[in-house]
PDB file of C-alpha atoms in Angstrom:
ATOM      1  CA  UNK O  19      79.498 118.009 110.980  1.00  0.00           C
ATOM      2  CA  UNK O  20      79.538 118.674 107.050  1.00  0.00           C
ATOM      3  CA  UNK O  21      80.828 115.028 106.215  1.00  0.00           C
ATOM      4  CA  UNK O  22      81.234 114.375 102.342  1.00  0.00           C
ATOM      5  CA  UNK O  23      81.431 110.774 101.466  1.00  0.00           C
ATOM      6  CA  UNK O  24      82.910 109.086  98.148  1.00  0.00           C
ATOM      7  CA  UNK O  25      82.239 105.784  98.827  1.00  0.00           C
ATOM      8  CA  UNK O  26      78.852 104.001  98.988  1.00  0.00           C
ATOM      9  CA  UNK O  27      79.775 101.499 101.795  1.00  0.00           C
ATOM     10  CA  UNK O  28      80.906 104.368 103.875  1.00  0.00           C
ATOM     11  CA  UNK O  29      77.650 106.442 102.664  1.00  0.00           C
ATOM     12  CA  UNK O  30      75.982 103.250 104.133  1.00  0.00           C
ATOM     13  CA  UNK O  31      78.230 103.573 107.720  1.00  0.00           C
ATOM     14  CA  UNK O  32      77.767 107.173 108.095  1.00  0.00           C
ATOM     15  CA  UNK O  33      73.770 106.665 107.772  1.00  0.00           C
ATOM     16  CA  UNK O  34      73.704 103.649 109.666  1.00  0.00           C
ATOM     17  CA  UNK O  35      75.289 105.890 112.549  1.00  0.00           C
ATOM     18  CA  UNK O  36      72.594 108.216 112.587  1.00  0.00           C
ATOM     19  CA  UNK O  37      74.084 110.885 110.433  1.00  0.00           C
ATOM     20  CA  UNK O  38      72.567 110.959 107.064  1.00  0.00           C
ATOM     21  CA  UNK O  39      71.648 114.511 107.439  1.00  0.00           C
ATOM     22  CA  UNK O  40      75.342 115.568 108.266  1.00  0.00           C
ATOM     23  CA  UNK O  41      75.604 114.383 104.355  1.00  0.00           C
ATOM     24  CA  UNK O  42      76.692 117.285 102.243  1.00  0.00           C
ATOM     25  CA  UNK O  43      77.987 115.309  99.314  1.00  0.00           C
ATOM     26  CA  UNK O  44      78.365 111.820  98.200  1.00  0.00           C
ATOM     27  CA  UNK O  45      79.597 109.684  94.856  1.00  0.00           C
ATOM     28  CA  UNK O  46      77.233 108.622  91.979  1.00  0.00           C
ATOM     29  CA  UNK O  47      77.041 105.330  93.465  1.00  0.00           C
ATOM     30  CA  UNK O  48      75.761 106.316  96.891  1.00  0.00           C
ATOM     31  CA  UNK O  49      72.214 105.037  96.819  1.00  0.00           C
ATOM     32  CA  UNK O  50      71.674 103.059  99.721  1.00  0.00           C
ATOM     33  CA  UNK O  51      70.078 103.483 102.243  1.00  0.00           C
ATOM     34  CA  UNK O  52      67.497 105.583  99.848  1.00  0.00           C
ATOM     35  CA  UNK O  53      66.943 108.726 101.985  1.00  0.00           C
ATOM     36  CA  UNK O  54      70.867 109.350 100.959  1.00  0.00           C
ATOM     37  CA  UNK O  55      70.110 109.614  96.922  1.00  0.00           C
ATOM     38  CA  UNK O  56      68.875 113.460  96.968  1.00  0.00           C
ATOM     39  CA  UNK O  57      72.051 114.585  98.243  1.00  0.00           C
ATOM     40  CA  UNK O  58      74.550 116.172  96.099  1.00  0.00           C
ATOM     41  CA  UNK O  59      76.591 114.130  93.927  1.00  0.00           C
ATOM     42  CA  UNK O  60      79.958 114.429  93.930  1.00  0.00           C
ATOM     43  CA  UNK O  61      81.635 112.106  91.602  1.00  0.00           C
ATOM     44  CA  UNK O  62      80.412 111.301  87.752  1.00  0.00           C
ATOM     45  CA  UNK O  63      81.348 108.328  85.949  1.00  0.00           C
ATOM     46  CA  UNK O  64      83.197 108.029  82.495  1.00  0.00           C
ATOM     47  CA  UNK O  65      81.290 104.982  81.503  1.00  0.00           C
ATOM     48  CA  UNK O  66      77.702 104.426  81.920  1.00  0.00           C
ATOM     49  CA  UNK O  67      77.492 100.620  83.159  1.00  0.00           C
ATOM     50  CA  UNK O  68      73.841 100.542  82.572  1.00  0.00           C
ATOM     51  CA  UNK O  69      73.642 100.841  79.082  1.00  0.00           C
ATOM     52  CA  UNK O  70      76.772  99.546  78.326  1.00  0.00           C
ATOM     53  CA  UNK O  71      78.278  95.806  77.653  1.00  0.00           C
ATOM     54  CA  UNK O  72      80.835  94.597  79.875  1.00  0.00           C
ATOM     55  CA  UNK O  73      83.184  93.699  77.176  1.00  0.00           C
ATOM     56  CA  UNK O  74      82.930  97.368  76.533  1.00  0.00           C
ATOM     57  CA  UNK O  75      83.244  98.452  79.611  1.00  0.00           C
ATOM     58  CA  UNK O  76      86.436  96.773  80.216  1.00  0.00           C
ATOM     59  CA  UNK O  77      87.763  97.896  77.108  1.00  0.00           C
ATOM     60  CA  UNK O  78      87.036 101.171  77.676  1.00  0.00           C
ATOM     61  CA  UNK O  79      88.631 101.019  81.125  1.00  0.00           C
ATOM     62  CA  UNK O  80      91.709 100.272  79.311  1.00  0.00           C
ATOM     63  CA  UNK O  81      91.754 102.430  77.182  1.00  0.00           C
ATOM     64  CA  UNK O  82      91.489 105.621  79.806  1.00  0.00           C
ATOM     65  CA  UNK O  83      93.760 104.217  81.546  1.00  0.00           C
ATOM     66  CA  UNK O  84      96.096 103.836  78.625  1.00  0.00           C
ATOM     67  CA  UNK O  85      95.483 107.159  78.214  1.00  0.00           C
ATOM     68  CA  UNK O  86      95.991 108.322  81.393  1.00  0.00           C
ATOM     69  CA  UNK O  87      92.424 110.186  81.877  1.00  0.00           C
ATOM     70  CA  UNK O  88      90.443 109.458  85.008  1.00  0.00           C
ATOM     71  CA  UNK O  89      87.880 107.010  85.399  1.00  0.00           C
ATOM     72  CA  UNK O  90      85.586 109.702  87.323  1.00  0.00           C
ATOM     73  CA  UNK O  91      85.929 113.439  87.925  1.00  0.00           C
ATOM     74  CA  UNK O  92      85.050 115.621  91.038  1.00  0.00           C
ATOM     75  CA  UNK O  93      82.480 118.284  90.328  1.00  0.00           C
ATOM     76  CA  UNK O  94      84.915 121.045  92.199  1.00  0.00           C
ATOM     77  CA  UNK O  95      82.389 123.670  92.455  1.00  0.00           C
ATOM     78  CA  UNK O  96      79.662 121.646  93.986  1.00  0.00           C
ATOM     79  CA  UNK O  97      83.055 119.894  96.062  1.00  0.00           C
ATOM     80  CA  UNK O  98      84.084 124.413  97.477  1.00  0.00           C
ATOM     81  CA  UNK O  99      79.999 124.611  97.711  1.00  0.00           C
ATOM     82  CA  UNK O 100      79.523 121.481 100.234  1.00  0.00           C
ATOM     83  CA  UNK O 101      82.444 123.089 102.342  1.00  0.00           C
ATOM     84  CA  UNK O 102      83.261 119.807 103.928  1.00  0.00           C
ATOM     85  CA  UNK O 103      84.662 119.290 107.293  1.00  0.00           C
ATOM     86  CA  UNK O 104      85.374 115.708 106.827  1.00  0.00           C
ATOM     87  CA  UNK O 105      85.522 113.704 102.921  1.00  0.00           C
ATOM     88  CA  UNK O 106      85.856 109.967 103.127  1.00  0.00           C
ATOM     89  CA  UNK O 107      87.422 107.902 100.430  1.00  0.00           C
ATOM     90  CA  UNK O 108      89.473 105.177  99.439  1.00  0.00           C
ATOM     91  CA  UNK O 109      92.523 103.984  97.996  1.00  0.00           C
ATOM     92  CA  UNK O 110      92.219 100.136  97.457  1.00  0.00           C
ATOM     93  CA  UNK O 111      90.797 100.446  93.856  1.00  0.00           C
ATOM     94  CA  UNK O 112      91.957 103.199  91.580  1.00  0.00           C
ATOM     95  CA  UNK O 113      89.331 101.906  88.968  1.00  0.00           C
ATOM     96  CA  UNK O 114      86.703 102.219  91.455  1.00  0.00           C
ATOM     97  CA  UNK O 115      86.363 106.171  92.296  1.00  0.00           C
ATOM     98  CA  UNK O 116      88.255 109.293  92.209  1.00  0.00           C
ATOM     99  CA  UNK O 117      91.908 108.860  92.556  1.00  0.00           C
ATOM    100  CA  UNK O 118      93.980 110.570  95.851  1.00  0.00           C
ATOM    101  CA  UNK O 119      95.665 113.437  93.293  1.00  0.00           C
ATOM    102  CA  UNK O 120      91.958 114.587  92.036  1.00  0.00           C
ATOM    103  CA  UNK O 121      90.834 114.895  95.428  1.00  0.00           C
ATOM    104  CA  UNK O 122      94.107 116.640  97.195  1.00  0.00           C
ATOM    105  CA  UNK O 123      93.591 118.992  93.968  1.00  0.00           C
ATOM    106  CA  UNK O 124      89.919 119.644  94.754  1.00  0.00           C
ATOM    107  CA  UNK O 125      90.861 120.309  98.759  1.00  0.00           C
ATOM    108  CA  UNK O 126      93.361 122.416  97.360  1.00  0.00           C
ATOM    109  CA  UNK O 127      91.281 124.858  96.403  1.00  0.00           C
ATOM    110  CA  UNK O 128      89.161 125.402  99.802  1.00  0.00           C
ATOM    111  CA  UNK O 129      89.975 128.191 102.031  1.00  0.00           C
ATOM    112  CA  UNK O 130      89.898 125.548 105.376  1.00  0.00           C
ATOM    113  CA  UNK O 131      91.428 121.710 104.329  1.00  0.00           C
ATOM    114  CA  UNK O 132      88.816 118.996 105.660  1.00  0.00           C
ATOM    115  CA  UNK O 133      89.971 115.773 107.250  1.00  0.00           C
ATOM    116  CA  UNK O 134      90.276 113.061 105.269  1.00  0.00           C
ATOM    117  CA  UNK O 135      89.605 109.808 106.196  1.00  0.00           C
ATOM    118  CA  UNK O 136      90.946 107.332 103.890  1.00  0.00           C
ATOM    119  CA  UNK O 137      89.754 103.728 104.123  1.00  0.00           C
ATOM    120  CA  UNK O 138      91.359 100.449 102.373  1.00  0.00           C
ATOM    121  CA  UNK O 139      89.986  97.567 103.374  1.00  0.00           C
ATOM    122  CA  UNK O 140      91.480  93.917 102.521  1.00  0.00           C
ATOM    123  CA  UNK O 141      88.824  91.685 104.477  1.00  0.00           C
ATOM    124  CA  UNK O 142      86.192  91.776 106.448  1.00  0.00           C
ATOM    125  CA  UNK O 143      87.505  92.317 109.493  1.00  0.00           C
ATOM    126  CA  UNK O 144      89.406  95.495 108.235  1.00  0.00           C
ATOM    127  CA  UNK O 145      85.786  96.125 106.769  1.00  0.00           C
ATOM    128  CA  UNK O 146      84.249  95.981 109.873  1.00  0.00           C
ATOM    129  CA  UNK O 147      87.114  97.863 111.595  1.00  0.00           C
ATOM    130  CA  UNK O 148      86.596 100.886 109.274  1.00  0.00           C
ATOM    131  CA  UNK O 149      83.137 101.216 110.728  1.00  0.00           C
ATOM    132  CA  UNK O 150      84.873 102.123 114.268  1.00  0.00           C
ATOM    133  CA  UNK O 151      87.553 104.445 112.111  1.00  0.00           C
ATOM    134  CA  UNK O 152      84.655 106.191 110.663  1.00  0.00           C
ATOM    135  CA  UNK O 153      82.431 106.643 113.944  1.00  0.00           C
ATOM    136  CA  UNK O 154      85.556 107.707 115.684  1.00  0.00           C
ATOM    137  CA  UNK O 155      86.215 110.254 112.825  1.00  0.00           C
ATOM    138  CA  UNK O 156      82.240 111.563 113.419  1.00  0.00           C
ATOM    139  CA  UNK O 157      82.309 111.471 117.210  1.00  0.00           C
ATOM    140  CA  UNK O 158      79.895 108.409 117.321  1.00  0.00           C
ATOM    141  CA  UNK O 159      82.333 105.724 118.495  1.00  0.00           C
ATOM    142  CA  UNK O 160      80.094 104.167 121.047  1.00  0.00           C
ATOM    143  CA  UNK O 161      77.487 103.552 118.604  1.00  0.00           C
ATOM    144  CA  UNK O 162      80.070 102.967 115.904  1.00  0.00           C
ATOM    145  CA  UNK O 163      81.561  99.930 118.228  1.00  0.00           C
ATOM    146  CA  UNK O 164      78.156  98.820 119.187  1.00  0.00           C
ATOM    147  CA  UNK O 165      77.177  98.332 115.173  1.00  0.00           C
ATOM    148  CA  UNK O 166      80.572  96.480 114.634  1.00  0.00           C
ATOM    149  CA  UNK O 167      79.990  94.460 117.617  1.00  0.00           C
ATOM    150  CA  UNK O 168      76.433  93.030 115.675  1.00  0.00           C
ATOM    151  CA  UNK O 169      78.371  92.799 113.170  1.00  0.00           C
ATOM    152  CA  UNK O 170      81.265  90.384 113.950  1.00  0.00           C
ATOM    153  CA  UNK O 171      78.023  88.590 115.880  1.00  0.00           C
ATOM    154  CA  UNK O 172      76.060  88.043 112.803  1.00  0.00           C
ATOM    155  CA  UNK O 173      79.550  86.410 110.991  1.00  0.00           C
ATOM    156  CA  UNK O 174      80.001  84.432 114.300  1.00  0.00           C
ATOM    157  CA  UNK O 175      76.580  82.947 114.573  1.00  0.00           C
ATOM    158  CA  UNK O 176      76.595  81.869 110.530  1.00  0.00           C
ATOM    159  CA  UNK O 177      80.473  80.524 110.968  1.00  0.00           C
ATOM    160  CA  UNK O 178      78.509  78.558 114.058  1.00  0.00           C
ATOM    161  CA  UNK O 179      75.488  77.412 112.126  1.00  0.00           C
ATOM    162  CA  UNK O 180      77.943  76.035 108.966  1.00  0.00           C
ATOM    163  CA  UNK O 181      80.724  74.288 111.276  1.00  0.00           C
ATOM    164  CA  UNK O 182      78.945  70.987 111.568  1.00  0.00           C
ATOM    165  CA  UNK O 183      78.932  70.534 107.694  1.00  0.00           C
ATOM    166  CA  UNK O 184      80.914  67.345 106.393  1.00  0.00           C
ATOM    167  CA  UNK O 185      81.605  68.793 102.960  1.00  0.00           C
ATOM    168  CA  UNK O 186      81.932  72.198 101.762  1.00  0.00           C
ATOM    169  CA  UNK O 187      80.882  72.506  97.915  1.00  0.00           C
ATOM    170  CA  UNK O 188      83.407  73.933  95.042  1.00  0.00           C
ATOM    171  CA  UNK O 189      82.480  77.274  94.378  1.00  0.00           C
ATOM    172  CA  UNK O 190      83.382  79.955  91.522  1.00  0.00           C
ATOM    173  CA  UNK O 191      82.428  83.757  91.636  1.00  0.00           C
ATOM    174  CA  UNK O 192      83.340  85.531  88.558  1.00  0.00           C
ATOM    175  CA  UNK O 193      82.850  89.068  89.235  1.00  0.00           C
ATOM    176  CA  UNK O 194      83.292  90.167  85.429  1.00  0.00           C
ATOM    177  CA  UNK O 195      81.892  88.091  82.737  1.00  0.00           C
ATOM    178  CA  UNK O 196      83.518  89.103  79.489  1.00  0.00           C
ATOM    179  CA  UNK O 197      86.791  89.019  80.028  1.00  0.00           C
ATOM    180  CA  UNK O 198      86.656  86.476  82.845  1.00  0.00           C
ATOM    181  CA  UNK O 199      87.574  87.370  86.506  1.00  0.00           C
ATOM    182  CA  UNK O 200      86.954  85.853  89.579  1.00  0.00           C
ATOM    183  CA  UNK O 201      86.336  87.740  92.767  1.00  0.00           C
ATOM    184  CA  UNK O 202      88.979  88.368  95.436  1.00  0.00           C
ATOM    185  CA  UNK O 203      89.721  90.995  98.338  1.00  0.00           C
ATOM    186  CA  UNK O 204      86.593  89.767 100.609  1.00  0.00           C
ATOM    187  CA  UNK O 205      84.459  87.575  98.645  1.00  0.00           C
ATOM    188  CA  UNK O 206      86.928  83.972  99.313  1.00  0.00           C
ATOM    189  CA  UNK O 207      86.612  84.951 102.633  1.00  0.00           C
ATOM    190  CA  UNK O 208      82.981  85.844 102.638  1.00  0.00           C
ATOM    191  CA  UNK O 209      82.187  82.314 100.737  1.00  0.00           C
ATOM    192  CA  UNK O 210      84.325  80.534 103.473  1.00  0.00           C
ATOM    193  CA  UNK O 211      82.574  82.144 106.586  1.00  0.00           C
ATOM    194  CA  UNK O 212      79.263  80.387 104.429  1.00  0.00           C
ATOM    195  CA  UNK O 213      80.407  77.068 104.455  1.00  0.00           C
ATOM    196  CA  UNK O 214      82.222  77.065 100.633  1.00  0.00           C
ATOM    197  CA  UNK O 215      85.250  76.503  99.174  1.00  0.00           C
ATOM    198  CA  UNK O 216      86.126  79.317  96.773  1.00  0.00           C
ATOM    199  CA  UNK O 217      88.720  77.353  94.437  1.00  0.00           C
ATOM    200  CA  UNK O 218      90.255  79.709  92.084  1.00  0.00           C
ATOM    201  CA  UNK O 219      89.792  83.427  94.149  1.00  0.00           C
ATOM    202  CA  UNK O 220      92.458  84.393  96.669  1.00  0.00           C
ATOM    203  CA  UNK O 221      91.282  85.837 100.168  1.00  0.00           C
ATOM    204  CA  UNK O 222      93.034  89.320 100.523  1.00  0.00           C
ATOM    205  CA  UNK O 223      94.114  89.369  96.910  1.00  0.00           C
ATOM    206  CA  UNK O 224      93.216  91.647  94.402  1.00  0.00           C
ATOM    207  CA  UNK O 225      90.228  89.934  91.525  1.00  0.00           C
ATOM    208  CA  UNK O 226      92.151  88.462  88.933  1.00  0.00           C
ATOM    209  CA  UNK O 227      91.751  87.702  85.113  1.00  0.00           C
ATOM    210  CA  UNK O 228      91.193  83.857  84.386  1.00  0.00           C
ATOM    211  CA  UNK O 229      90.596  81.598  81.790  1.00  0.00           C
ATOM    212  CA  UNK O 230      87.601  79.381  80.402  1.00  0.00           C
ATOM    213  CA  UNK O 231      89.866  76.696  80.707  1.00  0.00           C
ATOM    214  CA  UNK O 232      90.515  77.307  84.668  1.00  0.00           C
ATOM    215  CA  UNK O 233      86.844  77.664  85.403  1.00  0.00           C
ATOM    216  CA  UNK O 234      86.520  73.874  83.882  1.00  0.00           C
ATOM    217  CA  UNK O 235      89.203  72.251  85.608  1.00  0.00           C
ATOM    218  CA  UNK O 236      88.304  73.737  88.887  1.00  0.00           C
ATOM    219  CA  UNK O 237      85.001  71.872  88.419  1.00  0.00           C
ATOM    220  CA  UNK O 238      82.692  74.117  90.323  1.00  0.00           C
ATOM    221  CA  UNK O 239      79.231  72.595  92.551  1.00  0.00           C
ATOM    222  CA  UNK O 240      77.729  76.647  92.958  1.00  0.00           C
ATOM    223  CA  UNK O 241      78.968  78.929  90.774  1.00  0.00           C
ATOM    224  CA  UNK O 242      78.296  82.778  91.528  1.00  0.00           C
ATOM    225  CA  UNK O 243      77.798  85.530  88.858  1.00  0.00           C
ATOM    226  CA  UNK O 244      79.008  88.777  90.708  1.00  0.00           C
ATOM    227  CA  UNK O 245      80.011  91.542  88.262  1.00  0.00           C
ATOM    228  CA  UNK O 246      81.230  94.491  89.713  1.00  0.00           C
ATOM    229  CA  UNK O 247      78.536  96.977  90.788  1.00  0.00           C
ATOM    230  CA  UNK O 248      75.754  95.145  88.860  1.00  0.00           C
ATOM    231  CA  UNK O 249      72.355  93.687  90.701  1.00  0.00           C
ATOM    232  CA  UNK O 250      70.640  90.357  89.514  1.00  0.00           C
ATOM    233  CA  UNK O 251      68.389  92.646  86.647  1.00  0.00           C
ATOM    234  CA  UNK O 252      71.644  93.998  85.121  1.00  0.00           C
ATOM    235  CA  UNK O 253      73.645  90.630  85.526  1.00  0.00           C
ATOM    236  CA  UNK O 254      70.718  88.938  83.445  1.00  0.00           C
ATOM    237  CA  UNK O 255      70.730  91.643  80.726  1.00  0.00           C
ATOM    238  CA  UNK O 256      74.539  90.888  80.642  1.00  0.00           C
ATOM    239  CA  UNK O 257      74.118  87.129  80.316  1.00  0.00           C
ATOM    240  CA  UNK O 258      71.369  87.904  77.078  1.00  0.00           C
ATOM    241  CA  UNK O 259      74.175  90.067  75.413  1.00  0.00           C
ATOM    242  CA  UNK O 260      76.242  86.819  75.904  1.00  0.00           C
ATOM    243  CA  UNK O 261      77.042  83.862  73.614  1.00  0.00           C
ATOM    244  CA  UNK O 262      77.763  80.814  76.169  1.00  0.00           C
ATOM    245  CA  UNK O 263      78.481  78.212  73.294  1.00  0.00           C
ATOM    246  CA  UNK O 264      81.100  80.890  72.165  1.00  0.00           C
ATOM    247  CA  UNK O 265      82.937  82.023  75.379  1.00  0.00           C
ATOM    248  CA  UNK O 266      82.318  79.102  77.334  1.00  0.00           C
ATOM    249  CA  UNK O 267      82.379  76.146  75.409  1.00  0.00           C
ATOM    250  CA  UNK O 268      81.888  73.272  77.673  1.00  0.00           C
ATOM    251  CA  UNK O 269      79.780  75.191  80.073  1.00  0.00           C
ATOM    252  CA  UNK O 270      77.258  72.674  79.805  1.00  0.00           C
ATOM    253  CA  UNK O 271      79.855  70.153  81.611  1.00  0.00           C
ATOM    254  CA  UNK O 272      79.999  72.227  84.715  1.00  0.00           C
ATOM    255  CA  UNK O 273      78.713  70.266  88.253  1.00  0.00           C
ATOM    256  CA  UNK O 274      77.209  74.001  88.941  1.00  0.00           C
ATOM    257  CA  UNK O 275      75.033  73.898  85.846  1.00  0.00           C
ATOM    258  CA  UNK O 276      74.089  70.017  86.265  1.00  0.00           C
ATOM    259  CA  UNK O 277      72.667  70.384  89.393  1.00  0.00           C
ATOM    260  CA  UNK O 278      71.448  73.632  89.077  1.00  0.00           C
ATOM    261  CA  UNK O 279      73.303  75.723  91.132  1.00  0.00           C
ATOM    262  CA  UNK O 280      74.115  79.105  88.711  1.00  0.00           C
ATOM    263  CA  UNK O 281      73.392  81.884  90.496  1.00  0.00           C
ATOM    264  CA  UNK O 282      73.358  85.282  89.760  1.00  0.00           C
ATOM    265  CA  UNK O 283      73.530  87.837  93.118  1.00  0.00           C
ATOM    266  CA  UNK O 284      72.989  91.126  93.598  1.00  0.00           C
ATOM    267  CA  UNK O 285      77.235  92.350  93.992  1.00  0.00           C
ATOM    268  CA  UNK O 286      76.160  96.089  93.847  1.00  0.00           C
ATOM    269  CA  UNK O 287      74.638  95.840  97.567  1.00  0.00           C
ATOM    270  CA  UNK O 288      76.113  92.648  98.855  1.00  0.00           C
ATOM    271  CA  UNK O 289      79.726  91.644  97.366  1.00  0.00           C
ATOM    272  CA  UNK O 290      81.305  94.895  95.630  1.00  0.00           C
ATOM    273  CA  UNK O 291      81.037  97.491  98.596  1.00  0.00           C
ATOM    274  CA  UNK O 292      83.109  97.025 101.675  1.00  0.00           C
ATOM    275  CA  UNK O 293      79.932  97.976 104.200  1.00  0.00           C
ATOM    276  CA  UNK O 294      78.296  96.584 106.517  1.00  0.00           C
ATOM    277  CA  UNK O 295      76.038  94.974 104.286  1.00  0.00           C
ATOM    278  CA  UNK O 296      78.923  92.410 103.040  1.00  0.00           C
ATOM    279  CA  UNK O 297      77.579  90.589 106.296  1.00  0.00           C
ATOM    280  CA  UNK O 298      74.518  90.459 104.629  1.00  0.00           C
ATOM    281  CA  UNK O 299      76.471  88.719 101.623  1.00  0.00           C
ATOM    282  CA  UNK O 300      77.586  86.349 103.724  1.00  0.00           C
ATOM    283  CA  UNK O 301      74.225  85.212 104.836  1.00  0.00           C
ATOM    284  CA  UNK O 302      73.012  85.203 101.399  1.00  0.00           C
ATOM    285  CA  UNK O 303      75.487  82.947 100.028  1.00  0.00           C
ATOM    286  CA  UNK O 304      75.027  80.789 103.631  1.00  0.00           C
ATOM    287  CA  UNK O 305      71.311  80.545 102.272  1.00  0.00           C
ATOM    288  CA  UNK O 306      72.494  79.252  98.654  1.00  0.00           C
ATOM    289  CA  UNK O 307      75.188  77.048  99.745  1.00  0.00           C
ATOM    290  CA  UNK O 308      73.262  75.387 102.453  1.00  0.00           C
ATOM    291  CA  UNK O 309      69.647  75.839 101.868  1.00  0.00           C
ATOM    292  CA  UNK O 310      68.727  73.345 104.353  1.00  0.00           C
ATOM    293  CA  UNK O 311      70.499  75.334 107.331  1.00  0.00           C
ATOM    294  CA  UNK O 312      69.036  79.013 106.474  1.00  0.00           C
ATOM    295  CA  UNK O 313      66.069  80.734 105.366  1.00  0.00           C
ATOM    296  CA  UNK O 314      65.460  81.262 101.392  1.00  0.00           C
ATOM    297  CA  UNK O 315      66.002  84.350  99.309  1.00  0.00           C
ATOM    298  CA  UNK O 316      64.902  87.033  97.730  1.00  0.00           C
ATOM    299  CA  UNK O 317      64.670  87.150  93.774  1.00  0.00           C
ATOM    300  CA  UNK O 318      66.274  90.986  94.371  1.00  0.00           C
ATOM    301  CA  UNK O 319      68.532  88.900  96.377  1.00  0.00           C
ATOM    302  CA  UNK O 320      69.771  86.393  93.925  1.00  0.00           C
ATOM    303  CA  UNK O 321      68.272  84.003  91.434  1.00  0.00           C
ATOM    304  CA  UNK O 322      69.036  80.558  89.913  1.00  0.00           C
ATOM    305  CA  UNK O 323      70.114  80.981  86.168  1.00  0.00           C
ATOM    306  CA  UNK O 324      69.641  78.470  83.399  1.00  0.00           C
ATOM    307  CA  UNK O 325      71.838  79.341  81.057  1.00  0.00           C
ATOM    308  CA  UNK O 326      70.207  78.044  78.384  1.00  0.00           C
ATOM    309  CA  UNK O 327      67.474  80.764  78.849  1.00  0.00           C
ATOM    310  CA  UNK O 328      70.556  83.171  78.434  1.00  0.00           C
ATOM    311  CA  UNK O 329      72.682  81.381  75.577  1.00  0.00           C
ATOM    312  CA  UNK O 330      71.259  82.947  71.660  1.00  0.00           C
ATOM    313  CA  UNK O 331      72.851  79.504  70.259  1.00  0.00           C
ATOM    314  CA  UNK O 332      70.851  77.437  71.998  1.00  0.00           C
ATOM    315  CA  UNK O 333      67.459  79.471  72.427  1.00  0.00           C
ATOM    316  CA  UNK O 334      67.340  79.676  68.041  1.00  0.00           C
ATOM    317  CA  UNK O 335      67.803  76.035  67.161  1.00  0.00           C
TER     318      UNK O 335
END
């Protein structure tokens, strides 16, 4: 089978099903597992998130959408050369991948149209179900069911271990820092599964803009910094660009800050992409929220953040 996966989470599933060699095309974000990184890249982004500030990324995204221009381009020539039998795409977020219209245009140029599997998971259960859907589409249904069962068992194990927790910490998950957005979709459910209470995010709903006043009023005991698609190191660089005193007045009064419970997490690997590693993300959250019940984390997965160290106003005093 010749598979084009335009979603990083789907690419992870394809590889987990032992079909990495069948991948003939991937997106620019498909970087896991490492053996897929040499595959032909069919999708290119108009904005470089690695070297652009979060504020400028937001501004450029808004301007591009207002101009009715695509945020991503599909390489039609390389797509035709790939001659896929199966294309895996999504219809959940139009600022995250090529649009259905772009894909249909590229498919229209092929002599034989491939099967298109479009994924639209809104929660953890649907993400695990998509593993089974990919298995059915690729002829690996039994293996996919076994993988899905393992993922569900891991989630149930976490729920069982946190069931004895008397009080769930109040958590705020920031999916963007400037402007502020709180995480939605599956993230509030991940927090709940890990024994936390996401006080601003809504499970199953889209990520939403919030004001800093709302964050202050929520008084989170744990503040998680998870800008969409960012690694821990990328988030720390983003913090260095910001002045907390300017954009987050009164941040010192947050319980999470006073208790040292502000964490940057690897959103790219464990929170932004609907795929098997969301379960790793739940395990990571459980370790951060309840360290006495779970093991530690590595610096690449998450790190404690001292906002004073990333606040130019404080550093220059």
